[in-house]
Amino acid sequence: MAPDFRTYLASSIVSDGDTVTYRTLSRALKVHVNAAKCMLYEFHQKENTKSPGSVYATYLLSGRKKHNLLTVVPNKPQVNVDSSFINGDVPMPSSPPMGPPSSFLPASQETEKLEEPTEMKVKTITLCREELLESVKEQYEHITAIHIYSLSPSRLGDLQGLTDCNRTVFTDYHAKQDPLIHNKDYGIIQNPHARRRKGKRPVNFDAAQPKFEPVKDEKSASKPAPASAFGSKTTTAKPDLKREDSATSRPSSRDSTSTTQSLSKPNLKRDGSSLFKAFAKQSSKPKLERKNTDTSADSNIKMGGMDDNADEGESEDEAVFLDTNTRQSGTGSRKRPSDTQREREERQAKLRKMMDDDDEEPAVPKVSEATDMDAEPPAAKNGEDADAKEGDVEEDEDNDVAWSDSDTEGKKTKKEHKKAKEEEEAAPKRRRGRRKVMKKKTMKDEDGFLVTREEEGWESFSEDEPEPVRKAFAPVPKPAAQKTQSQTQNQKSSAAKGAAAAAAAAAAGGKKKDIMSFFGKR
Amino acid sequence: MSNLASSVTTSTNLLKTHRALVDTLCSFLTVLSHHLLYLRRIYPPVSFVTTRAYNYPVRQNRHPDVCAWINDAVAAVHNQLTRNTVQTVSLCIFECTNHEVLERWTVDLKGFQAVQQRDRDVPFAELEEGEGEEDLQMIVNVTDLEANFRALLSRLATVAGKVRPLPEGEGAPECSFTLTVEVKEGGDKPVGRLQKEERAWVAAEPDPFSPSSEVGSQTAQSATKSGKTHPVRRLEVGELRLEMFVEESDIKFTLPTTHKTTMERAAELSYGAGTEKFDPVHGYDLEKPDINRKPNGGTSTDYQRG
């Protein structure tokens, strides 16, 4: 490998004129990043002795800078703010109001207020050009690490351009090789307990949620029925057909966005929450007749109910309705699946309490058939969870038989109740409300420069389908102020793309989903 | 958001019709102008903000007059493009005392389609279907377009580093910039209009770079012809075809600058291995921290042009 790196660097820097960072070099030659740094150093030295100035380097220094003797003087609560400037940091806008990243937590500050003024240790990392290297080094009291960051054929006018170099690391390498396996080769620090998930990818809840499985009220003989109903869905092979049903039904609820479903249906409202119905916003999706399909009651029902709520909750920019006190509104906030699951669990727990259940297993995979409302925890489709579920489902299946004999009456009434609810909600499908939107405002700041800020604003919307949300969305981010047309130039192209994209999306419609699912995530 | 519907198989609307093509090109020219102003240090770096275009970090000036000027200029170029009169578009950097052009960053559009006014919204002819994989390669989507623009901007940054810095320091003239278009043979020149609205262009001096202007001329004004030309990149994306290159005039080399020659810079090179040892007693001074001090190094102090 040793002689190869010189040819590689010569061809890419000198001939192609690209900028090479130590990261791209390590990925290209499949070496540890520290080895790549050494290679860059050697190449830089050699080329510059051969022909001076032919290769230009940038360096990365870490360590402690000299001027960080910050004294925490008591009775000076604003020390936190000043320290960021003192250390040479520029305070970056961050959403949660935290102290500047380089200082200690405020808690420790408070204890220190009463003590003698103490030092704050600040680790500083600087990316600097080769001509400024010596001057930057002098600013450091103690350098813990110094290495070459990148080599380029000529002086870099804009250091920001280096960000583009590392983009290839993600597109070319991370996408194609499994990072968990290769991280060690490249020297990436990895959590030894990290594991890759088995099972399906969690669904992107921001996308429209097509619909869930038809309800299974009664689990009578119909196990094969579900199998056919969900035949179009593909999941990882499961040994048992029964398990397959429930397992497929569960993941299928997750995969609703990616797979086409012969019954791509809208939501089934579970009656479970009559209370919720009262407050809930009408779902725009047509309801599916539950009568047809029977599958194992548990997961599908729950999933449906949950996803219904999830759908309402998760859809973009819904104002707070339901029990969504935990929800942050705003277009920008996308909750993590784990958060959404937790919320779902809470919701499910509430639902369960409200229902008269025969059996309540609090909050856990054990499904109670009688109450169709019982939700399984929405379940990350983790490997573990899936396994756990499988076990539970099996149990349920066994119980099914027993129950179908004894509890059909109870179920029938519930089923009717549900149907009634369905119908009443079938009519109004519009979603209305006010939602929070991030609007961009352009204004002049004190120096006379144009500054663009994103601010929250409210706008009312009403929709029939999810599609118009997308379309309406794409042109919305156009800044109201037309002062910065240059800004709009950039955004015009992106808004044009967005509009074009939305138009194409509307045109292509469901068909596109097939194609896209084939290609996977782009 | 631009990736909502872009898939490998759909071609982008940005290049389908002539009008869309011209719009794409003009937005690119705007990005290019702003970025070049930063790279050549025409304005102080502090007046630029880092933003993202085509998924690439690019600089944009935030002074209202600069923004307005560039927008107007690009709009005028847009106007000319729709009339099919444009051969090349150039960003010329000139010095203000004698109005001599020092650098010229040119986007050559000779491969650009000339389309009738009435056909402007007609989509370009699609390739025939049924070719299999070749189709996929020919079909342009937004990602391809962005990748091409990114490559061009990245190459631009490299070439800007190679080119000699603009004059700076004592005795150096102020530099400014302008956008020029070179009109096709027999094209309708957009000068000499009487109405105020149409007076967007001014006729320029004869080109100091082209060889034809020097034949037989003995005037002192005509520049010597030994300027340098550096190619930047050729871009071919669907129907959008352009080449970019930069020319430096000889006059530029005569003007003073703080540029260090490569030999000088190489002599100062340290490779990071310091010779001084840290001396705890005399090593650091305890001057009071200045809270208004800007961070050292980095872009805001990168004011020197060389």
mmCIF file with all atom_site columns, N, CA and C in Angstrom, chain A residues 16 41 48 52 69 85-86 88 129 133-134 137 139 154-155 158 160 163-164 167 448 450 452 485-487 490 497 500-501 522, chain B residues 2 5-6 8 13-14 31 56-57 59-60 62 64 71 143 146 150 155 158 161 266 269-272 274 286 289 291 295-296 302:
data_model
loop_
_atom_site.group_PDB
_atom_site.id
_atom_site.type_symbol
_atom_site.label_atom_id
_atom_site.label_alt_id
_atom_site.label_comp_id
_atom_site.label_asym_id
_atom_site.label_entity_id
_atom_site.label_seq_id
_atom_site.pdbx_PDB_ins_code
_atom_site.Cartn_x
_atom_site.Cartn_y
_atom_site.Cartn_z
_atom_site.occupancy
_atom_site.B_iso_or_equiv
_atom_site.pdbx_formal_charge
_atom_site.auth_seq_id
_atom_site.auth_comp_id
_atom_site.auth_asym_id
_atom_site.auth_atom_id
_atom_site.pdbx_PDB_model_num
ATOM 1   N N  . ASP A 1 16  ? -5.898  15.531 -11.169 1.00 0.00 ? 16  ASP A N  1
ATOM 2   C CA . ASP A 1 16  ? -7.322  15.866 -11.182 1.00 0.00 ? 16  ASP A CA 1
ATOM 3   C C  . ASP A 1 16  ? -7.613  17.201 -10.529 1.00 0.00 ? 16  ASP A C  1
ATOM 4   N N  . TYR A 1 41  ? 1.164   13.874 5.218   1.00 0.00 ? 41  TYR A N  1
ATOM 5   C CA . TYR A 1 41  ? 2.341   14.626 5.648   1.00 0.00 ? 41  TYR A CA 1
ATOM 6   C C  . TYR A 1 41  ? 3.527   14.340 4.744   1.00 0.00 ? 41  TYR A C  1
ATOM 7   N N  . ASN A 1 48  ? 6.686   19.425 -1.879  1.00 0.00 ? 48  ASN A N  1
ATOM 8   C CA . ASN A 1 48  ? 7.140   20.794 -1.732  1.00 0.00 ? 48  ASN A CA 1
ATOM 9   C C  . ASN A 1 48  ? 8.641   20.915 -1.818  1.00 0.00 ? 48  ASN A C  1
ATOM 10  N N  . PRO A 1 52  ? 8.235   23.779 -4.956  1.00 0.00 ? 52  PRO A N  1
ATOM 11  C CA . PRO A 1 52  ? 7.618   24.467 -3.826  1.00 0.00 ? 52  PRO A CA 1
ATOM 12  C C  . PRO A 1 52  ? 6.266   25.044 -4.192  1.00 0.00 ? 52  PRO A C  1
ATOM 13  N N  . LEU A 1 69  ? -7.616  31.597 30.514  1.00 0.00 ? 69  LEU A N  1
ATOM 14  C CA . LEU A 1 69  ? -7.640  31.701 31.962  1.00 0.00 ? 69  LEU A CA 1
ATOM 15  C C  . LEU A 1 69  ? -8.829  32.547 32.341  1.00 0.00 ? 69  LEU A C  1
ATOM 16  N N  . PHE A 1 85  ? -16.901 34.540 24.090  1.00 0.00 ? 85  PHE A N  1
ATOM 17  C CA . PHE A 1 85  ? -16.114 35.448 23.274  1.00 0.00 ? 85  PHE A CA 1
ATOM 18  C C  . PHE A 1 85  ? -14.656 35.385 23.665  1.00 0.00 ? 85  PHE A C  1
ATOM 19  N N  . ILE A 1 86  ? -14.438 35.233 24.945  1.00 0.00 ? 86  ILE A N  1
ATOM 20  C CA . ILE A 1 86  ? -13.065 35.239 25.400  1.00 0.00 ? 86  ILE A CA 1
ATOM 21  C C  . ILE A 1 86  ? -12.287 34.096 24.805  1.00 0.00 ? 86  ILE A C  1
ATOM 22  N N  . GLY A 1 88  ? -12.635 32.898 22.087  1.00 0.00 ? 88  GLY A N  1
ATOM 23  C CA . GLY A 1 88  ? -12.522 32.942 20.647  1.00 0.00 ? 88  GLY A CA 1
ATOM 24  C C  . GLY A 1 88  ? -13.642 32.218 19.939  1.00 0.00 ? 88  GLY A C  1
ATOM 25  N N  . ARG A 1 129 ? -4.824  27.363 7.965   1.00 0.00 ? 129 ARG A N  1
ATOM 26  C CA . ARG A 1 129 ? -4.087  27.215 6.722   1.00 0.00 ? 129 ARG A CA 1
ATOM 27  C C  . ARG A 1 129 ? -2.611  27.051 7.004   1.00 0.00 ? 129 ARG A C  1
ATOM 28  N N  . LEU A 1 133 ? -0.054  28.591 10.202  1.00 0.00 ? 133 LEU A N  1
ATOM 29  C CA . LEU A 1 133 ? 0.145   27.536 11.180  1.00 0.00 ? 133 LEU A CA 1
ATOM 30  C C  . LEU A 1 133 ? 0.963   28.010 12.362  1.00 0.00 ? 133 LEU A C  1
ATOM 31  N N  . GLU A 1 134 ? 2.068   28.668 12.081  1.00 0.00 ? 134 GLU A N  1
ATOM 32  C CA . GLU A 1 134 ? 2.934   29.065 13.185  1.00 0.00 ? 134 GLU A CA 1
ATOM 33  C C  . GLU A 1 134 ? 2.235   30.045 14.106  1.00 0.00 ? 134 GLU A C  1
ATOM 34  N N  . LYS A 1 137 ? -0.190  28.220 16.207  1.00 0.00 ? 137 LYS A N  1
ATOM 35  C CA . LYS A 1 137 ? 0.466   27.400 17.211  1.00 0.00 ? 137 LYS A CA 1
ATOM 36  C C  . LYS A 1 137 ? 0.882   28.215 18.410  1.00 0.00 ? 137 LYS A C  1
ATOM 37  N N  . GLN A 1 139 ? -0.647  30.515 19.699  1.00 0.00 ? 139 GLN A N  1
ATOM 38  C CA . GLN A 1 139 ? -1.766  30.820 20.577  1.00 0.00 ? 139 GLN A CA 1
ATOM 39  C C  . GLN A 1 139 ? -2.078  29.673 21.523  1.00 0.00 ? 139 GLN A C  1
ATOM 40  N N  . SER A 1 154 ? -3.909  24.007 -4.883  1.00 0.00 ? 154 SER A N  1
ATOM 41  C CA . SER A 1 154 ? -3.619  25.436 -4.807  1.00 0.00 ? 154 SER A CA 1
ATOM 42  C C  . SER A 1 154 ? -4.259  25.977 -3.550  1.00 0.00 ? 154 SER A C  1
ATOM 43  N N  . ARG A 1 155 ? -3.941  27.197 -3.254  1.00 0.00 ? 155 ARG A N  1
ATOM 44  C CA . ARG A 1 155 ? -4.412  27.795 -2.022  1.00 0.00 ? 155 ARG A CA 1
ATOM 45  C C  . ARG A 1 155 ? -5.947  27.828 -2.024  1.00 0.00 ? 155 ARG A C  1
ATOM 46  N N  . ASP A 1 158 ? -11.578 29.444 0.132   1.00 0.00 ? 158 ASP A N  1
ATOM 47  C CA . ASP A 1 158 ? -12.693 29.340 1.069   1.00 0.00 ? 158 ASP A CA 1
ATOM 48  C C  . ASP A 1 158 ? -12.583 28.010 1.799   1.00 0.00 ? 158 ASP A C  1
ATOM 49  N N  . GLN A 1 160 ? -14.587 26.747 3.666   1.00 0.00 ? 160 GLN A N  1
ATOM 50  C CA . GLN A 1 160 ? -15.866 26.043 3.713   1.00 0.00 ? 160 GLN A CA 1
ATOM 51  C C  . GLN A 1 160 ? -15.966 24.994 2.623   1.00 0.00 ? 160 GLN A C  1
ATOM 52  N N  . THR A 1 163 ? -15.935 21.218 3.320   1.00 0.00 ? 163 THR A N  1
ATOM 53  C CA . THR A 1 163 ? -17.070 20.402 3.748   1.00 0.00 ? 163 THR A CA 1
ATOM 54  C C  . THR A 1 163 ? -17.546 19.524 2.609   1.00 0.00 ? 163 THR A C  1
ATOM 55  N N  . ASP A 1 164 ? -17.345 19.992 1.388   1.00 0.00 ? 164 ASP A N  1
ATOM 56  C CA . ASP A 1 164 ? -17.818 19.209 0.266   1.00 0.00 ? 164 ASP A CA 1
ATOM 57  C C  . ASP A 1 164 ? -16.962 17.970 0.058   1.00 0.00 ? 164 ASP A C  1
ATOM 58  N N  . ARG A 1 167 ? -18.221 15.016 1.870   1.00 0.00 ? 167 ARG A N  1
ATOM 59  C CA . ARG A 1 167 ? -19.531 14.507 1.480   1.00 0.00 ? 167 ARG A CA 1
ATOM 60  C C  . ARG A 1 167 ? -19.384 13.157 0.790   1.00 0.00 ? 167 ARG A C  1
ATOM 61  N N  . GLY A 1 448 ? -26.648 47.474 8.418   1.00 0.00 ? 448 GLY A N  1
ATOM 62  C CA . GLY A 1 448 ? -27.165 47.701 7.076   1.00 0.00 ? 448 GLY A CA 1
ATOM 63  C C  . GLY A 1 448 ? -27.127 46.464 6.212   1.00 0.00 ? 448 GLY A C  1
ATOM 64  N N  . LEU A 1 450 ? -28.298 42.739 5.018   1.00 0.00 ? 450 LEU A N  1
ATOM 65  C CA . LEU A 1 450 ? -29.530 41.980 4.980   1.00 0.00 ? 450 LEU A CA 1
ATOM 66  C C  . LEU A 1 450 ? -29.343 40.713 5.783   1.00 0.00 ? 450 LEU A C  1
ATOM 67  N N  . THR A 1 452 ? -31.451 37.236 7.109   1.00 0.00 ? 452 THR A N  1
ATOM 68  C CA . THR A 1 452 ? -32.688 36.470 6.969   1.00 0.00 ? 452 THR A CA 1
ATOM 69  C C  . THR A 1 452 ? -32.862 35.592 8.178   1.00 0.00 ? 452 THR A C  1
ATOM 70  N N  . GLN A 1 485 ? -33.613 39.394 -3.495  1.00 0.00 ? 485 GLN A N  1
ATOM 71  C CA . GLN A 1 485 ? -33.956 38.556 -4.624  1.00 0.00 ? 485 GLN A CA 1
ATOM 72  C C  . GLN A 1 485 ? -32.906 37.503 -4.828  1.00 0.00 ? 485 GLN A C  1
ATOM 73  N N  . SER A 1 486 ? -31.742 37.818 -4.377  1.00 0.00 ? 486 SER A N  1
ATOM 74  C CA . SER A 1 486 ? -30.721 36.789 -4.511  1.00 0.00 ? 486 SER A CA 1
ATOM 75  C C  . SER A 1 486 ? -31.100 35.580 -3.701  1.00 0.00 ? 486 SER A C  1
ATOM 76  N N  . GLN A 1 487 ? -31.668 35.871 -2.577  1.00 0.00 ? 487 GLN A N  1
ATOM 77  C CA . GLN A 1 487 ? -32.139 34.764 -1.745  1.00 0.00 ? 487 GLN A CA 1
ATOM 78  C C  . GLN A 1 487 ? -33.190 33.990 -2.495  1.00 0.00 ? 487 GLN A C  1
ATOM 79  N N  . ASN A 1 490 ? -31.901 31.600 -5.073  1.00 0.00 ? 490 ASN A N  1
ATOM 80  C CA . ASN A 1 490 ? -31.594 30.266 -4.590  1.00 0.00 ? 490 ASN A CA 1
ATOM 81  C C  . ASN A 1 490 ? -32.852 29.507 -4.299  1.00 0.00 ? 490 ASN A C  1
ATOM 82  N N  . LYS A 1 497 ? -37.961 23.595 -7.968  1.00 0.00 ? 497 LYS A N  1
ATOM 83  C CA . LYS A 1 497 ? -37.772 22.149 -7.917  1.00 0.00 ? 497 LYS A CA 1
ATOM 84  C C  . LYS A 1 497 ? -38.858 21.521 -7.068  1.00 0.00 ? 497 LYS A C  1
ATOM 85  N N  . ALA A 1 500 ? -42.042 21.660 -8.896  1.00 0.00 ? 500 ALA A N  1
ATOM 86  C CA . ALA A 1 500 ? -42.009 20.660 -9.962  1.00 0.00 ? 500 ALA A CA 1
ATOM 87  C C  . ALA A 1 500 ? -42.132 19.273 -9.359  1.00 0.00 ? 500 ALA A C  1
ATOM 88  N N  . ALA A 1 501 ? -41.447 19.142 -8.258  1.00 0.00 ? 501 ALA A N  1
ATOM 89  C CA . ALA A 1 501 ? -41.483 17.830 -7.610  1.00 0.00 ? 501 ALA A CA 1
ATOM 90  C C  . ALA A 1 501 ? -42.878 17.513 -7.140  1.00 0.00 ? 501 ALA A C  1
ATOM 91  N N  . ARG A 1 522 ? -33.688 7.167  -1.361  1.00 0.00 ? 522 ARG A N  1
ATOM 92  C CA . ARG A 1 522 ? -32.758 7.809  -2.288  1.00 0.00 ? 522 ARG A CA 1
ATOM 93  C C  . ARG A 1 522 ? -31.757 8.661  -1.567  1.00 0.00 ? 522 ARG A C  1
ATOM 94  N N  . SER B 2 2   ? -36.362 19.590 -2.592  1.00 0.00 ? 2   SER B N  1
ATOM 95  C CA . SER B 2 2   ? -36.284 19.464 -4.022  1.00 0.00 ? 2   SER B CA 1
ATOM 96  C C  . SER B 2 2   ? -36.221 18.008 -4.419  1.00 0.00 ? 2   SER B C  1
ATOM 97  N N  . ALA B 2 5   ? -39.786 14.550 -5.589  1.00 0.00 ? 5   ALA B N  1
ATOM 98  C CA . ALA B 2 5   ? -40.238 13.649 -6.647  1.00 0.00 ? 5   ALA B CA 1
ATOM 99  C C  . ALA B 2 5   ? -39.088 13.248 -7.540  1.00 0.00 ? 5   ALA B C  1
ATOM 100 N N  . SER B 2 6   ? -37.914 13.594 -7.194  1.00 0.00 ? 6   SER B N  1
ATOM 101 C CA . SER B 2 6   ? -36.848 13.283 -8.133  1.00 0.00 ? 6   SER B CA 1
ATOM 102 C C  . SER B 2 6   ? -36.449 11.838 -7.947  1.00 0.00 ? 6   SER B C  1
ATOM 103 N N  . VAL B 2 8   ? -34.638 8.440  -10.114 1.00 0.00 ? 8   VAL B N  1
ATOM 104 C CA . VAL B 2 8   ? -33.665 8.221  -11.172 1.00 0.00 ? 8   VAL B CA 1
ATOM 105 C C  . VAL B 2 8   ? -34.311 8.276  -12.534 1.00 0.00 ? 8   VAL B C  1
ATOM 106 N N  . ASN B 2 13  ? -37.534 19.066 -14.343 1.00 0.00 ? 13  ASN B N  1
ATOM 107 C CA . ASN B 2 13  ? -38.218 20.127 -15.063 1.00 0.00 ? 13  ASN B CA 1
ATOM 108 C C  . ASN B 2 13  ? -37.334 21.329 -15.268 1.00 0.00 ? 13  ASN B C  1
ATOM 109 N N  . LEU B 2 14  ? -36.216 21.334 -14.612 1.00 0.00 ? 14  LEU B N  1
ATOM 110 C CA . LEU B 2 14  ? -35.381 22.513 -14.694 1.00 0.00 ? 14  LEU B CA 1
ATOM 111 C C  . LEU B 2 14  ? -34.687 22.630 -16.040 1.00 0.00 ? 14  LEU B C  1
ATOM 112 N N  . VAL B 2 31  ? -25.382 32.731 -8.291  1.00 0.00 ? 31  VAL B N  1
ATOM 113 C CA . VAL B 2 31  ? -24.549 32.045 -7.294  1.00 0.00 ? 31  VAL B CA 1
ATOM 114 C C  . VAL B 2 31  ? -23.081 32.248 -7.619  1.00 0.00 ? 31  VAL B C  1
ATOM 115 N N  . TYR B 2 56  ? -23.772 22.700 -1.906  1.00 0.00 ? 56  TYR B N  1
ATOM 116 C CA . TYR B 2 56  ? -22.364 23.048 -1.830  1.00 0.00 ? 56  TYR B CA 1
ATOM 117 C C  . TYR B 2 56  ? -22.260 24.344 -1.043  1.00 0.00 ? 56  TYR B C  1
ATOM 118 N N  . PRO B 2 57  ? -21.263 24.476 -0.180  1.00 0.00 ? 57  PRO B N  1
ATOM 119 C CA . PRO B 2 57  ? -21.159 25.717 0.583   1.00 0.00 ? 57  PRO B CA 1
ATOM 120 C C  . PRO B 2 57  ? -20.665 26.846 -0.300  1.00 0.00 ? 57  PRO B C  1
ATOM 121 N N  . ARG B 2 59  ? -20.651 31.311 -0.937  1.00 0.00 ? 59  ARG B N  1
ATOM 122 C CA . ARG B 2 59  ? -20.721 32.572 -0.211  1.00 0.00 ? 59  ARG B CA 1
ATOM 123 C C  . ARG B 2 59  ? -21.695 33.505 -0.882  1.00 0.00 ? 59  ARG B C  1
ATOM 124 N N  . GLN B 2 60  ? -22.380 34.241 -0.058  1.00 0.00 ? 60  GLN B N  1
ATOM 125 C CA . GLN B 2 60  ? -23.346 35.181 -0.616  1.00 0.00 ? 60  GLN B CA 1
ATOM 126 C C  . GLN B 2 60  ? -23.169 36.503 0.103   1.00 0.00 ? 60  GLN B C  1
ATOM 127 N N  . ARG B 2 62  ? -24.220 40.075 1.596   1.00 0.00 ? 62  ARG B N  1
ATOM 128 C CA . ARG B 2 62  ? -25.459 40.507 2.217   1.00 0.00 ? 62  ARG B CA 1
ATOM 129 C C  . ARG B 2 62  ? -25.663 41.996 2.177   1.00 0.00 ? 62  ARG B C  1
ATOM 130 N N  . PRO B 2 64  ? -27.198 45.138 0.719   1.00 0.00 ? 64  PRO B N  1
ATOM 131 C CA . PRO B 2 64  ? -28.394 45.246 -0.140  1.00 0.00 ? 64  PRO B CA 1
ATOM 132 C C  . PRO B 2 64  ? -28.072 45.748 -1.537  1.00 0.00 ? 64  PRO B C  1
ATOM 133 N N  . ASN B 2 71  ? -28.676 41.104 -8.938  1.00 0.00 ? 71  ASN B N  1
ATOM 134 C CA . ASN B 2 71  ? -29.975 40.636 -9.438  1.00 0.00 ? 71  ASN B CA 1
ATOM 135 C C  . ASN B 2 71  ? -30.371 41.359 -10.712 1.00 0.00 ? 71  ASN B C  1
ATOM 136 N N  . THR B 2 143 ? -30.500 15.625 -9.155  1.00 0.00 ? 143 THR B N  1
ATOM 137 C CA . THR B 2 143 ? -29.250 15.262 -8.483  1.00 0.00 ? 143 THR B CA 1
ATOM 138 C C  . THR B 2 143 ? -28.065 15.406 -9.412  1.00 0.00 ? 143 THR B C  1
ATOM 139 N N  . GLU B 2 146 ? -27.320 19.074 -9.870  1.00 0.00 ? 146 GLU B N  1
ATOM 140 C CA . GLU B 2 146 ? -26.642 19.639 -8.709  1.00 0.00 ? 146 GLU B CA 1
ATOM 141 C C  . GLU B 2 146 ? -25.203 19.166 -8.628  1.00 0.00 ? 146 GLU B C  1
ATOM 142 N N  . ARG B 2 150 ? -21.976 21.481 -8.539  1.00 0.00 ? 150 ARG B N  1
ATOM 143 C CA . ARG B 2 150 ? -21.034 21.366 -7.427  1.00 0.00 ? 150 ARG B CA 1
ATOM 144 C C  . ARG B 2 150 ? -19.626 21.193 -7.928  1.00 0.00 ? 150 ARG B C  1
ATOM 145 N N  . ARG B 2 155 ? -14.254 23.193 -8.720  1.00 0.00 ? 155 ARG B N  1
ATOM 146 C CA . ARG B 2 155 ? -13.122 23.462 -9.591  1.00 0.00 ? 155 ARG B CA 1
ATOM 147 C C  . ARG B 2 155 ? -12.823 24.951 -9.641  1.00 0.00 ? 155 ARG B C  1
ATOM 148 N N  . THR B 2 158 ? -10.630 25.891 -6.845  1.00 0.00 ? 158 THR B N  1
ATOM 149 C CA . THR B 2 158 ? -9.244  25.491 -7.067  1.00 0.00 ? 158 THR B CA 1
ATOM 150 C C  . THR B 2 158 ? -8.539  26.462 -8.000  1.00 0.00 ? 158 THR B C  1
ATOM 151 N N  . GLY B 2 161 ? -7.618  29.714 -6.554  1.00 0.00 ? 161 GLY B N  1
ATOM 152 C CA . GLY B 2 161 ? -6.413  29.672 -5.749  1.00 0.00 ? 161 GLY B CA 1
ATOM 153 C C  . GLY B 2 161 ? -5.151  29.730 -6.586  1.00 0.00 ? 161 GLY B C  1
ATOM 154 N N  . ALA B 2 266 ? 7.256   28.891 0.324   1.00 0.00 ? 266 ALA B N  1
ATOM 155 C CA . ALA B 2 266 ? 7.849   27.596 0.643   1.00 0.00 ? 266 ALA B CA 1
ATOM 156 C C  . ALA B 2 266 ? 8.925   27.755 1.700   1.00 0.00 ? 266 ALA B C  1
ATOM 157 N N  . LEU B 2 269 ? 7.554   27.744 5.131   1.00 0.00 ? 269 LEU B N  1
ATOM 158 C CA . LEU B 2 269 ? 6.750   26.574 5.475   1.00 0.00 ? 269 LEU B CA 1
ATOM 159 C C  . LEU B 2 269 ? 7.372   25.826 6.636   1.00 0.00 ? 269 LEU B C  1
ATOM 160 N N  . SER B 2 270 ? 6.570   25.391 7.520   1.00 0.00 ? 270 SER B N  1
ATOM 161 C CA . SER B 2 270 ? 7.136   24.755 8.705   1.00 0.00 ? 270 SER B CA 1
ATOM 162 C C  . SER B 2 270 ? 6.744   23.294 8.828   1.00 0.00 ? 270 SER B C  1
ATOM 163 N N  . TYR B 2 271 ? 5.756   22.852 8.109   1.00 0.00 ? 271 TYR B N  1
ATOM 164 C CA . TYR B 2 271 ? 5.250   21.487 8.233   1.00 0.00 ? 271 TYR B CA 1
ATOM 165 C C  . TYR B 2 271 ? 4.770   21.164 9.629   1.00 0.00 ? 271 TYR B C  1
ATOM 166 N N  . GLY B 2 272 ? 4.606   22.147 10.437  1.00 0.00 ? 272 GLY B N  1
ATOM 167 C CA . GLY B 2 272 ? 3.976   21.878 11.719  1.00 0.00 ? 272 GLY B CA 1
ATOM 168 C C  . GLY B 2 272 ? 4.919   21.454 12.810  1.00 0.00 ? 272 GLY B C  1
ATOM 169 N N  . GLY B 2 274 ? 7.334   22.244 15.319  1.00 0.00 ? 274 GLY B N  1
ATOM 170 C CA . GLY B 2 274 ? 7.882   23.477 15.860  1.00 0.00 ? 274 GLY B CA 1
ATOM 171 C C  . GLY B 2 274 ? 9.283   23.277 16.390  1.00 0.00 ? 274 GLY B C  1
ATOM 172 N N  . LEU B 2 286 ? -0.251  36.956 30.550  1.00 0.00 ? 286 LEU B N  1
ATOM 173 C CA . LEU B 2 286 ? -1.610  36.950 31.087  1.00 0.00 ? 286 LEU B CA 1
ATOM 174 C C  . LEU B 2 286 ? -2.326  38.237 30.737  1.00 0.00 ? 286 LEU B C  1
ATOM 175 N N  . PRO B 2 289 ? -8.292  39.222 28.730  1.00 0.00 ? 289 PRO B N  1
ATOM 176 C CA . PRO B 2 289 ? -9.026  38.813 27.534  1.00 0.00 ? 289 PRO B CA 1
ATOM 177 C C  . PRO B 2 289 ? -9.878  39.955 27.004  1.00 0.00 ? 289 PRO B C  1
ATOM 178 N N  . ILE B 2 291 ? -12.998 40.932 25.188  1.00 0.00 ? 291 ILE B N  1
ATOM 179 C CA . ILE B 2 291 ? -14.206 40.228 24.778  1.00 0.00 ? 291 ILE B CA 1
ATOM 180 C C  . ILE B 2 291 ? -14.676 40.641 23.399  1.00 0.00 ? 291 ILE B C  1
ATOM 181 N N  . PRO B 2 295 ? -12.196 36.162 16.558  1.00 0.00 ? 295 PRO B N  1
ATOM 182 C CA . PRO B 2 295 ? -11.341 34.968 16.605  1.00 0.00 ? 295 PRO B CA 1
ATOM 183 C C  . PRO B 2 295 ? -10.211 35.081 15.604  1.00 0.00 ? 295 PRO B C  1
ATOM 184 N N  . ASN B 2 296 ? -9.076  34.587 16.004  1.00 0.00 ? 296 ASN B N  1
ATOM 185 C CA . ASN B 2 296 ? -7.919  34.632 15.108  1.00 0.00 ? 296 ASN B CA 1
ATOM 186 C C  . ASN B 2 296 ? -8.001  33.557 14.059  1.00 0.00 ? 296 ASN B C  1
ATOM 187 N N  . ASP B 2 302 ? -9.009  36.406 7.080   1.00 0.00 ? 302 ASP B N  1
ATOM 188 C CA . ASP B 2 302 ? -8.358  35.981 5.855   1.00 0.00 ? 302 ASP B CA 1
ATOM 189 C C  . ASP B 2 302 ? -8.386  37.071 4.837   1.00 0.00 ? 302 ASP B C  1
#
